[in-house]
XYZ file of C-alpha atoms in Angstrom:
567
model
C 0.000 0.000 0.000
C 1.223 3.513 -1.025
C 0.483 5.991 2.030
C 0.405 9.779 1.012
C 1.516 11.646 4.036
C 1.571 15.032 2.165
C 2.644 17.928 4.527
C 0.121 20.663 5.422
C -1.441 22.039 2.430
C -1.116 25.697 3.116
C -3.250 27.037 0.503
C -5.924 25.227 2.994
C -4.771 26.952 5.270
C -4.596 30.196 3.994
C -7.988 30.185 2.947
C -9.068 29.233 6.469
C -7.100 32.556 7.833
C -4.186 30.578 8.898
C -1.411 32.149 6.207
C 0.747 33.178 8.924
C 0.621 29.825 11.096
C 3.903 27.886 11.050
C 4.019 24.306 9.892
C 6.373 23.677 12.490
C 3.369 24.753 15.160
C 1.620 21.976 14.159
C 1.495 17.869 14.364
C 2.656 16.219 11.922
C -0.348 15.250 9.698
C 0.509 11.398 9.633
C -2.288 8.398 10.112
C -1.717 7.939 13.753
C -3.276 5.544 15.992
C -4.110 8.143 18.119
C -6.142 10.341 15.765
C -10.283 9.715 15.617
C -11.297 7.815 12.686
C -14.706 9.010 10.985
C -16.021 6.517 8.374
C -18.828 7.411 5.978
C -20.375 6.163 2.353
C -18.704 9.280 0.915
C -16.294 11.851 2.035
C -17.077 15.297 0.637
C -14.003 18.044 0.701
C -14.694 21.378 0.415
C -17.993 23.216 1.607
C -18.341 25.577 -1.340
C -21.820 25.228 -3.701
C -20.370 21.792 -5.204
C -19.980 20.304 -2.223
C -23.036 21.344 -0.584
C -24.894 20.111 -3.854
C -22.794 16.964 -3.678
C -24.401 16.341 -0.240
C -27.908 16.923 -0.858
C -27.521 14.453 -3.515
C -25.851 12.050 -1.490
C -28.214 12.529 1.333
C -31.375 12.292 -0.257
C -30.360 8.804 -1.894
C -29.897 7.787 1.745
C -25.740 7.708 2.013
C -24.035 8.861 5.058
C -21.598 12.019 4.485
C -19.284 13.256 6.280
C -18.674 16.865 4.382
C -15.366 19.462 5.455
C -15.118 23.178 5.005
C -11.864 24.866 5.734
C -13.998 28.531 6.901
C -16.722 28.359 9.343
C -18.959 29.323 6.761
C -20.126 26.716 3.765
C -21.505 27.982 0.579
C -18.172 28.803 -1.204
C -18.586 31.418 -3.980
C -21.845 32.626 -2.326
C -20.807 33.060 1.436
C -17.217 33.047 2.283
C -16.030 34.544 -1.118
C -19.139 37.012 -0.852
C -20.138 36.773 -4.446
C -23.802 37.140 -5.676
C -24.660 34.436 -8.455
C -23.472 34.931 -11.797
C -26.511 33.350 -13.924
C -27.430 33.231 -17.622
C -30.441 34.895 -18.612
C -32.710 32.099 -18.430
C -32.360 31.040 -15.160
C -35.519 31.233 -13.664
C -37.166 28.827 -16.277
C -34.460 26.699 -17.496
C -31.022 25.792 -17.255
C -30.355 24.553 -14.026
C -31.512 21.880 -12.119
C -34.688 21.578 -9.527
C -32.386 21.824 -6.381
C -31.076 25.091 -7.277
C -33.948 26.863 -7.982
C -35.500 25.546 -5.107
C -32.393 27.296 -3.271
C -33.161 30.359 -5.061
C -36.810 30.081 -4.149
C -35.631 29.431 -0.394
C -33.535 33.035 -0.342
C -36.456 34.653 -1.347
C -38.303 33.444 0.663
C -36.648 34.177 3.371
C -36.387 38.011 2.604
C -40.524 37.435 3.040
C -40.486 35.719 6.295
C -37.336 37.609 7.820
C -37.315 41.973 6.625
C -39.836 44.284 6.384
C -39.912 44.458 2.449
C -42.413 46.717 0.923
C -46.289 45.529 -0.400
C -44.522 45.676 -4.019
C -41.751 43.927 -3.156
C -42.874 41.503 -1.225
C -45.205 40.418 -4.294
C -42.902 39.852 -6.908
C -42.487 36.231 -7.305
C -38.945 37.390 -8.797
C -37.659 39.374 -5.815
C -34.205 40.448 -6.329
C -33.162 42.183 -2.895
C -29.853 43.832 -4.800
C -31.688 45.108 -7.988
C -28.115 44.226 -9.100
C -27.129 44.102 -12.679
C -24.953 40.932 -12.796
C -27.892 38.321 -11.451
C -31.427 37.861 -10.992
C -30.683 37.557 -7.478
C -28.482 39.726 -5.872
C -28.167 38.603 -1.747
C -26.574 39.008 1.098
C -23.613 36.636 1.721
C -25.143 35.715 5.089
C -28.896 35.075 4.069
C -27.007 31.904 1.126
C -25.089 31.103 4.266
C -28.684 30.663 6.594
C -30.514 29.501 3.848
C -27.826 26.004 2.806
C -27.041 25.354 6.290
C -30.664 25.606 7.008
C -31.207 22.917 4.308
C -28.760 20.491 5.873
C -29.540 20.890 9.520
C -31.890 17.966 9.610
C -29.464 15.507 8.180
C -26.635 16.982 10.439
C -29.626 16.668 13.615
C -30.253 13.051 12.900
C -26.360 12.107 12.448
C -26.605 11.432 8.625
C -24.705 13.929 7.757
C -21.337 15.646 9.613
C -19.575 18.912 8.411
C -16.129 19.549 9.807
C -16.015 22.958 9.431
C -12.490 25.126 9.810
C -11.159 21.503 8.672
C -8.610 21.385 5.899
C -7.042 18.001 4.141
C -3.616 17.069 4.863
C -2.703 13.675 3.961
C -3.897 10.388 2.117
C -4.290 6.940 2.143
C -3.757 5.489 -1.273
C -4.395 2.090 -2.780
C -3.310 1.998 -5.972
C -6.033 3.751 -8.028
C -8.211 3.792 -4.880
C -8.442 6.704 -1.818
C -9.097 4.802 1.325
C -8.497 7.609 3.680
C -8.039 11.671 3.811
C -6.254 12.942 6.991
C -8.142 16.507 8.239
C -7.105 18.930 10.941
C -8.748 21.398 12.361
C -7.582 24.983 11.810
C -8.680 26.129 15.000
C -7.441 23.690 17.613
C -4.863 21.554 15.119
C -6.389 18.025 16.313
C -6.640 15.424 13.337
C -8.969 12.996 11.930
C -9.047 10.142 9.482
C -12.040 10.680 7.329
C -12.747 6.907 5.959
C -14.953 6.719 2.968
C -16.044 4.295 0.011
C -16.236 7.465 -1.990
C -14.643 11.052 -2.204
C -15.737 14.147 -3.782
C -13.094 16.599 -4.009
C -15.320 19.846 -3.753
C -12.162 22.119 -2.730
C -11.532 25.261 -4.457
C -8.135 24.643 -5.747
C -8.576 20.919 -6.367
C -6.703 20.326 -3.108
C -7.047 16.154 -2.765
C -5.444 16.030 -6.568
C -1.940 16.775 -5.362
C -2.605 14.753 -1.935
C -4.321 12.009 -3.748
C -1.429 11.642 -6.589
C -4.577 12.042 -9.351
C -3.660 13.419 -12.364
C -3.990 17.187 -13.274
C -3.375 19.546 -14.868
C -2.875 23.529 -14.242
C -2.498 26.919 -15.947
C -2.897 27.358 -19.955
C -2.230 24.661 -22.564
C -0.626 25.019 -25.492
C -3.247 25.131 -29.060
C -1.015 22.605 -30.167
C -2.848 20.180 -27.433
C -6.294 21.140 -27.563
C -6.225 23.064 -31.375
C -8.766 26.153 -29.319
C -8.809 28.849 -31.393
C -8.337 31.116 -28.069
C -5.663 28.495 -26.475
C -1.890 29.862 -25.697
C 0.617 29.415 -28.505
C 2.608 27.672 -25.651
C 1.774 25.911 -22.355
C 1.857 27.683 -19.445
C 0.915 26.001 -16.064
C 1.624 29.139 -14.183
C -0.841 31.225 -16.338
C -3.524 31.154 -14.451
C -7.040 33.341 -13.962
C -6.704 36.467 -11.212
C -8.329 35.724 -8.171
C -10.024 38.350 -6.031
C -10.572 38.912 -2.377
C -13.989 40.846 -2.172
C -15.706 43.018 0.402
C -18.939 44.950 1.206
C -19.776 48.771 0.948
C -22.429 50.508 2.134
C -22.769 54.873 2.121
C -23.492 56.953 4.683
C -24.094 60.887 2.672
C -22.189 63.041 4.918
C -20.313 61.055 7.114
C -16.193 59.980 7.190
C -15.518 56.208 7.248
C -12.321 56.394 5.297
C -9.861 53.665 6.353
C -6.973 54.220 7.241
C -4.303 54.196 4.253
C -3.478 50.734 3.591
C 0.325 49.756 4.194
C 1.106 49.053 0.147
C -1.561 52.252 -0.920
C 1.131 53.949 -2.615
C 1.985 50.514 -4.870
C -1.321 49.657 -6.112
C -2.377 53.498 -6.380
C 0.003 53.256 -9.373
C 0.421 50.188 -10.157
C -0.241 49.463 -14.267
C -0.704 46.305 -14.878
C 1.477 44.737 -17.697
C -1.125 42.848 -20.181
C -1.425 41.781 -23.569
C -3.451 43.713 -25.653
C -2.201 46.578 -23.382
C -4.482 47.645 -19.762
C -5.299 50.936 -20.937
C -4.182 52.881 -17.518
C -3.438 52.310 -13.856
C -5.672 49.709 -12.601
C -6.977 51.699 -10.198
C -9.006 54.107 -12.527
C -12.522 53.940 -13.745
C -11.185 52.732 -17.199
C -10.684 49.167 -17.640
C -10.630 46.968 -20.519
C -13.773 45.921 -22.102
C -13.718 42.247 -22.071
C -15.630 41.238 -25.303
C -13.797 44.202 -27.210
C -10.374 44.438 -25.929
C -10.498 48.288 -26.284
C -10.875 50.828 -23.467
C -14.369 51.561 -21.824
C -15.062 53.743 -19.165
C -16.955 52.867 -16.492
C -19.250 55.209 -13.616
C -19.639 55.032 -9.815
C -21.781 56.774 -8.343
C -23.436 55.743 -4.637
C -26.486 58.047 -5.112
C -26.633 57.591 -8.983
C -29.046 55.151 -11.482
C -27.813 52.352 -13.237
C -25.504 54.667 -14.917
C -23.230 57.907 -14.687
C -22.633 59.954 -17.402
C -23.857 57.303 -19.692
C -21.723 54.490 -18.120
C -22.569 51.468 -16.197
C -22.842 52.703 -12.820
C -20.367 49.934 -10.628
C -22.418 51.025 -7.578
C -25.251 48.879 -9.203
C -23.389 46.583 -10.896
C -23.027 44.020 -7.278
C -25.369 45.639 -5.450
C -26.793 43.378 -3.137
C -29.217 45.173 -1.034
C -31.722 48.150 -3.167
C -32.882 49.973 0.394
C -35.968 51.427 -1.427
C -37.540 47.301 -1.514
C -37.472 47.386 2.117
C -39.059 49.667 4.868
C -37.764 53.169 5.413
C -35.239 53.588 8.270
C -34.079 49.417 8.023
C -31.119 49.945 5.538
C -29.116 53.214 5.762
C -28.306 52.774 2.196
C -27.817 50.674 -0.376
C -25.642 48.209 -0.157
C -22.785 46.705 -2.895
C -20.334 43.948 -3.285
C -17.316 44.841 -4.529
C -15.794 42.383 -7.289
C -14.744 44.502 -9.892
C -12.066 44.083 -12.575
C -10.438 46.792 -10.334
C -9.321 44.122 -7.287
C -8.672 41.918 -9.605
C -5.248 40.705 -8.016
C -2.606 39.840 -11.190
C 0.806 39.443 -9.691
C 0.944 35.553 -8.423
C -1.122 32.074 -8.129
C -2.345 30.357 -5.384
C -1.719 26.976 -7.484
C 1.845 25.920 -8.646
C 4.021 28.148 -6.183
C 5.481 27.433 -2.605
C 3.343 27.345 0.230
C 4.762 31.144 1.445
C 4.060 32.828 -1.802
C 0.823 31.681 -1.920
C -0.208 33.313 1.263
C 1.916 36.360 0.448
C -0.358 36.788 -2.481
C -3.398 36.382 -0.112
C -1.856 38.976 1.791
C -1.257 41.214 -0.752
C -4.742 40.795 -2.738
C -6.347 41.783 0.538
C -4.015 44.626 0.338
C -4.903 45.327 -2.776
C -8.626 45.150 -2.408
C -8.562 47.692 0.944
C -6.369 50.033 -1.515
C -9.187 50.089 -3.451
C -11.611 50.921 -0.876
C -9.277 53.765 0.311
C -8.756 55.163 -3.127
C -12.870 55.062 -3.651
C -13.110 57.058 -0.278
C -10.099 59.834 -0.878
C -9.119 59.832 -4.510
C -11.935 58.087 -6.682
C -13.518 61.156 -9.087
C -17.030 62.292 -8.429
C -19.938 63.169 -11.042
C -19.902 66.245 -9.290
C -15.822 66.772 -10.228
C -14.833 66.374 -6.990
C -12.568 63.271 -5.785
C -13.579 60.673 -3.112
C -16.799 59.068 -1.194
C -15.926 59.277 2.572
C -18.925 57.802 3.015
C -18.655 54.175 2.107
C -18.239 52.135 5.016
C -16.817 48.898 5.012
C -19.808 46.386 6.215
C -17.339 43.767 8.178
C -20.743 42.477 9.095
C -21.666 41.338 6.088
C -18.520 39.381 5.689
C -18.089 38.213 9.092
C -14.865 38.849 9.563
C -12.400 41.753 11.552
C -11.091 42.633 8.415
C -14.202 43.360 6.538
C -12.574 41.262 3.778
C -14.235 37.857 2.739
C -13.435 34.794 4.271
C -11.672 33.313 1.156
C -10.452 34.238 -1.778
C -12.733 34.241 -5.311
C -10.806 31.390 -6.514
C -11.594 31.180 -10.892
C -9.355 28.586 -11.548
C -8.364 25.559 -9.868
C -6.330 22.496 -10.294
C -8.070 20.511 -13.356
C -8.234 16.628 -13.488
C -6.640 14.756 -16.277
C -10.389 13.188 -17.802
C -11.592 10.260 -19.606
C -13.495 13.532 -21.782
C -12.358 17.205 -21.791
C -14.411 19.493 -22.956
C -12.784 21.975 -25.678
C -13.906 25.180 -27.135
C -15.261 23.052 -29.999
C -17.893 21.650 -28.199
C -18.967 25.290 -26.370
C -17.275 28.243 -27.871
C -19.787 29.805 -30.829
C -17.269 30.752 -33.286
C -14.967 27.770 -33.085
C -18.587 25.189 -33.014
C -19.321 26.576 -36.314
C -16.527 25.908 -37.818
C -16.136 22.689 -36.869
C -19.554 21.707 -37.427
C -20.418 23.651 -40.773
C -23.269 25.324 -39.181
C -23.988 28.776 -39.371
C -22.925 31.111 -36.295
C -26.821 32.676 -35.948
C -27.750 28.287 -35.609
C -25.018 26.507 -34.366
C -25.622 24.498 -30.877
C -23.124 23.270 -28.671
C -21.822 19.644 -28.928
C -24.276 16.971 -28.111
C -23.139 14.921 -25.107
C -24.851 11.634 -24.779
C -23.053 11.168 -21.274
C -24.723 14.263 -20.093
C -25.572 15.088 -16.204
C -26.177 18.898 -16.502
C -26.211 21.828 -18.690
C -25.299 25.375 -18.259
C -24.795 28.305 -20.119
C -22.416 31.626 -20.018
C -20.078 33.562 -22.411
C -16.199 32.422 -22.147
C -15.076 34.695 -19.608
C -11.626 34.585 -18.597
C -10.272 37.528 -16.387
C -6.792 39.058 -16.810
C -3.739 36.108 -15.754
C -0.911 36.026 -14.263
C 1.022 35.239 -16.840
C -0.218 38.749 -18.706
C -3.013 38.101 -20.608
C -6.202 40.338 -21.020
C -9.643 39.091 -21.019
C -10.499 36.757 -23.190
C -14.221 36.855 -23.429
C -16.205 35.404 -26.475
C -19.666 33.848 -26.901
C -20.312 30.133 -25.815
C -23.445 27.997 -26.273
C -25.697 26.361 -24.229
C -23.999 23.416 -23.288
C -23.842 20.197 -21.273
C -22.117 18.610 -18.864
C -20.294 15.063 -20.023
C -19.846 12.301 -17.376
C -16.457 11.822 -18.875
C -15.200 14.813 -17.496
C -16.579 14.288 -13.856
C -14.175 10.788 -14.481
C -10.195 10.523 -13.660
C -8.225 8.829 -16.334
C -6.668 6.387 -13.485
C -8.683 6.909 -9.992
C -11.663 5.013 -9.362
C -12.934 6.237 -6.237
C -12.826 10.082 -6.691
C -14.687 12.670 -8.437
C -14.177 16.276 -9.011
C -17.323 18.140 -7.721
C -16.968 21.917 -8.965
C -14.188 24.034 -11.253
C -11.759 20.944 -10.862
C -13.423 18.987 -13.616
C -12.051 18.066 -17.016
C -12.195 21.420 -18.703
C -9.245 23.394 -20.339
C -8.352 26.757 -19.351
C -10.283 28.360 -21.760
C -13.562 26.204 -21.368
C -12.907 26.301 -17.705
C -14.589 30.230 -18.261
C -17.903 29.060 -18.936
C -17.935 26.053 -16.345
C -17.527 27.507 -13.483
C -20.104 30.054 -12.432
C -22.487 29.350 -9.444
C -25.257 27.359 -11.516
C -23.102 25.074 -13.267
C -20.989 24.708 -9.798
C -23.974 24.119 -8.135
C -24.835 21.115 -10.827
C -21.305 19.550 -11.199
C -21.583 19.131 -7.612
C -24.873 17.736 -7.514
C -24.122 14.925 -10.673
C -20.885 13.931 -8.266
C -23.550 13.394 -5.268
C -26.033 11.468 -7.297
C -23.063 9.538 -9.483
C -21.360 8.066 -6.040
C -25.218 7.048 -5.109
C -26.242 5.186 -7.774
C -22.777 3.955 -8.310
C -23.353 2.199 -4.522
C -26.991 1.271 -5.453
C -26.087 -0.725 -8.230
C -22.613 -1.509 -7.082
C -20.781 -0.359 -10.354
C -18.380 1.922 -10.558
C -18.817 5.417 -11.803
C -16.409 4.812 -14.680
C -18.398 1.454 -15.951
C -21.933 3.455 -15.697
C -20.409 5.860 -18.445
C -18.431 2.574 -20.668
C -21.965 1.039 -20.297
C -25.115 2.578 -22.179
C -27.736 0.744 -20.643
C -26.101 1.836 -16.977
C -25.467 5.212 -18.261
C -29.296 5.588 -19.701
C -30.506 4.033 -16.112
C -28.132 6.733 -14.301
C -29.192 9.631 -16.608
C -33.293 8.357 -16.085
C -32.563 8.422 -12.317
C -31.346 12.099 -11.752
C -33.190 13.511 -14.180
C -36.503 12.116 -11.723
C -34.639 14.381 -9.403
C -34.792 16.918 -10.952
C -31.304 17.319 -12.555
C -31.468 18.817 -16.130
C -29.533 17.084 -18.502
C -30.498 18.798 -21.940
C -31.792 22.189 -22.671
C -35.659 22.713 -23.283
């Protein structure tokens, strides 16, 4: 037997606010005797939307789950990384499966039972408590957070169900081809456990059990050469990888001072200018940014007290907004309220993937540096409509965030370790222009490749923020597409599955795979796969070789609810 005793993996860690803890502090993360066992049908790692999907799924085909989070909070993109859902258009009548619109049902629905919203607003079956551009439903971090753990509680009361939360991975027991074990310790108090599983769903935002586990992956940009994507690198690149961003809340307060005071590295990202190709057209922290289906300079507005736009512009105040005041009764929101994720905090210069352990929490650092930079500059420098500079009214809503900083609890992670699949899914099969010309159809009535393995569908433009290694956006039009089984399948392990942006995508598909919906799904086709895999005691990769198994496995989730094909 091959034993991975991996040391700590501080990305984990530095997610879970432990950058600055020293490995040396800590036991070593070995399978002792000494350290609680925990054995379950299937271990789940990582809290975030995939995981939580992958549980419900689990759960409600009667498996016991034993699910870890390295925050306190689960929910992932929508809680600790504070980002409201970006959806396609469609999203409240197709494209997504039962379970997640009964989530999105549930947030409203809380809004009703929970804050005094007015007559109107309580009456709109389509309540969007932001009003914010980028979704359909624009919420608070916290009222995702209440709503999913609400959802569990009952399986967590009755012992079906166990989250480990502040809990990263740091080791593995290893078989061969098969996981029998995942060492976790707790970020809090450092004591271990061995997390014993038939299954495990690596639901982690960086694809942390790949490395651990010894599965194949791969990171960063390939070459065209490899995947012939019209948008692919000219050469491989591991180390090009998507900007990550650490996000925060705002609210404004007319009249008052809440400025900040100046962040230690102000001066740096004040004028910093960051080095892209096609060239950022200014200082990144400016109201001119690149225009990501264009490539060419746009200017954008911000305004607190403004409309939609300024001057013309899109108006960033609205753009994340995630509480519109005027829905709920005067006096219970001093203002609006926005989440800021803008191209702006953006953070360019290093990877949490592919470095050592201490520059990856150095970039942490410094992203959170650069994202209260941005909050300064906004309060003191920022131009006004009015031709004035600065808003010394925002306040920084560490509230909303839960957290001293007032930063989120994680990073926005875009890009994670990707497993090496029995399928991959190229721009070929999803990108518009590079569909039609494979297929001979016309660009106005091409459709995405037709997967006959499919467990999910999705839909949203290639979008691929600024890298590391110094590209622009690349942002072109996809197609509704589905989700293949063969890329939820390892080439070599047998007993893991990928449940969220760690799935057999490239770099440039990876853009339209990994937004909150399709997340949410991926997660939820791991959940149900490891299920009926145990039901029918098959493995997940012989379901997909098989058709009849594959047909019985597509018949069975899609009586659950999960959409497979769009309508």
């Amino acid at each position: 037997m091959t034993k991975q005793t991996n040391t700590y993996n501080r990305r984990s860690l530095m997610q879970a606010g432990l950058a600055g803890v020293s490995l040396a502090s800590l036991p070593a993360p070995l399978f002792a005797s000494s350290e609680p066992e925990r054995e379950a049908d299937v271990v789940i790692i990582g809290g975030g939307l995939g995981g939580c999907a992958a549980a419900i799924a689990a759960l409600r085909n009667g498996l016991k789950v034993v699910m870890t989070e390295p925050t306190d909070w689960i929910g992932g993109q929508l809680t600790s990384q504070a980002v409201p859902p970006d959806e396609h258009a469609r999203i409240e009548t197709a494209g997504a499966n039962q379970s997640y619109r009964t989530f999105r049902s549930q947030v409203r629905q809380y809004y009703r039972d929970h804050y005094p919203l007015t007559d109107a607003a309580r009456a709109n079956p389509r309540l969007n408590p932001g009003n914010g551009n980028v979704s359909k439903l624009c919420t608070e971090p916290r009222v995702a957070l209440t709503v999913l753990e609400q959802w569990l509680m009952p399986y967590e009361q009755s012992g079906q169900l166990v989250v480990l939360r502040n809990h990263v991975p740091t080791a593995a027991d290893v078989d061969g081809d098969r996981v029998s074990a995942v060492s976790v310790r707790s970020v809090e108090t450092g004591d271990a456990a061995v997390l014993r599983g038939k299954y495990f769903i690596d639901a982690s935002e960086l694809g942390d059990l790949l490395p651990l586990t010894n599965t194949e992956f791969i990171t960063g940009a390939e070459a065209q050469s490899e995947t012939n994507e019209m948008h692919a690198a000219a050469v491989a690149d591991p180390n090009n990888q998507q900007a990550f961003t650490v996000c925060f809340a705002i609210d404004h307060l007319a009249g008052e001072n809440h400025t900040i005071d100046r962040p230690e590295e102000y001066s740096f990202w004040r004028d910093y200018v960051p080095q892209m190709t096609p060239p950022w057209p200014g200082k990144l922290l400016d109201f001119t940014y690149t225009h990501p289906p264009t490539g060419v300079p746009k200017k954008l507005g911000f305004d607190p007290a403004g409309g939609k736009s300024v001057d013309g512009a899109l108006n960033l105040w609205i753009y994340r907004r995630i509480i519109d005041a005027s829905l709920f009764a005067p006096g219970h929101f001093a203002g609006d309220i926005s989440l800021i994720n803008w191209p702006q905090n953006d953070y360019l210069l290093g990877n949490l993937v592919g470095v050592s352990e201490e520059q990856a929490a150095q970039h942490v650092a410094r992203a959170k540096q650069l994202s209260l930079s941005l909050l300064y500059w906004l309060q003191t420098e920022a131009p006004r409509p009015d031709g004035g500079t600065g808003f010394p009214g925002l306040r920084l809503r560490r509230d909303l965030v839960g957290t001293e900083d007032g930063l989120a609890k994680a990073p926005y992670v875009r890009e994670s370790r990707r497993i090496r699949a029995e399928f991959t899914v190229l721009e070929e099969h999803v990108g518009r222009e590079q569909r039609a010309a494979v297929s001979g159809e016309s660009i106005k009535k091409v459709k995405a490749a037709r997967f006959d393995d499919s467990v999910g569908v999705g839909s949203y433009p290639i979008d691929l923020h600024p890298s590391t290694g110094g590209d622009n956006y690349i942002d072109f039009a996809s197609l509704q597409f589905q989700v293949p089984l063969g890329a939820l399948l390892p080439v070599r392990m047998r007993n893991l599955i990928p449940a969220c942006k760690n799935i057999g995508t490239t770099h440039v598909t990876n853009g339209c795979y990994r937004l909150h919906p399709v997340e949410w799904g991926i997660g939820e086709a791991a959940g149900a796969l490891v299920a009926h895999a145990m039901q029918t005691n098959q493995t997940p990769h012989a379901i997909r070789a098989t058709p009849q198994r594959l047909a019985d496995f597509q018949n069975q989730i899609r009586k659950q609810g999960m959409e497979t094909e769009w309508t």
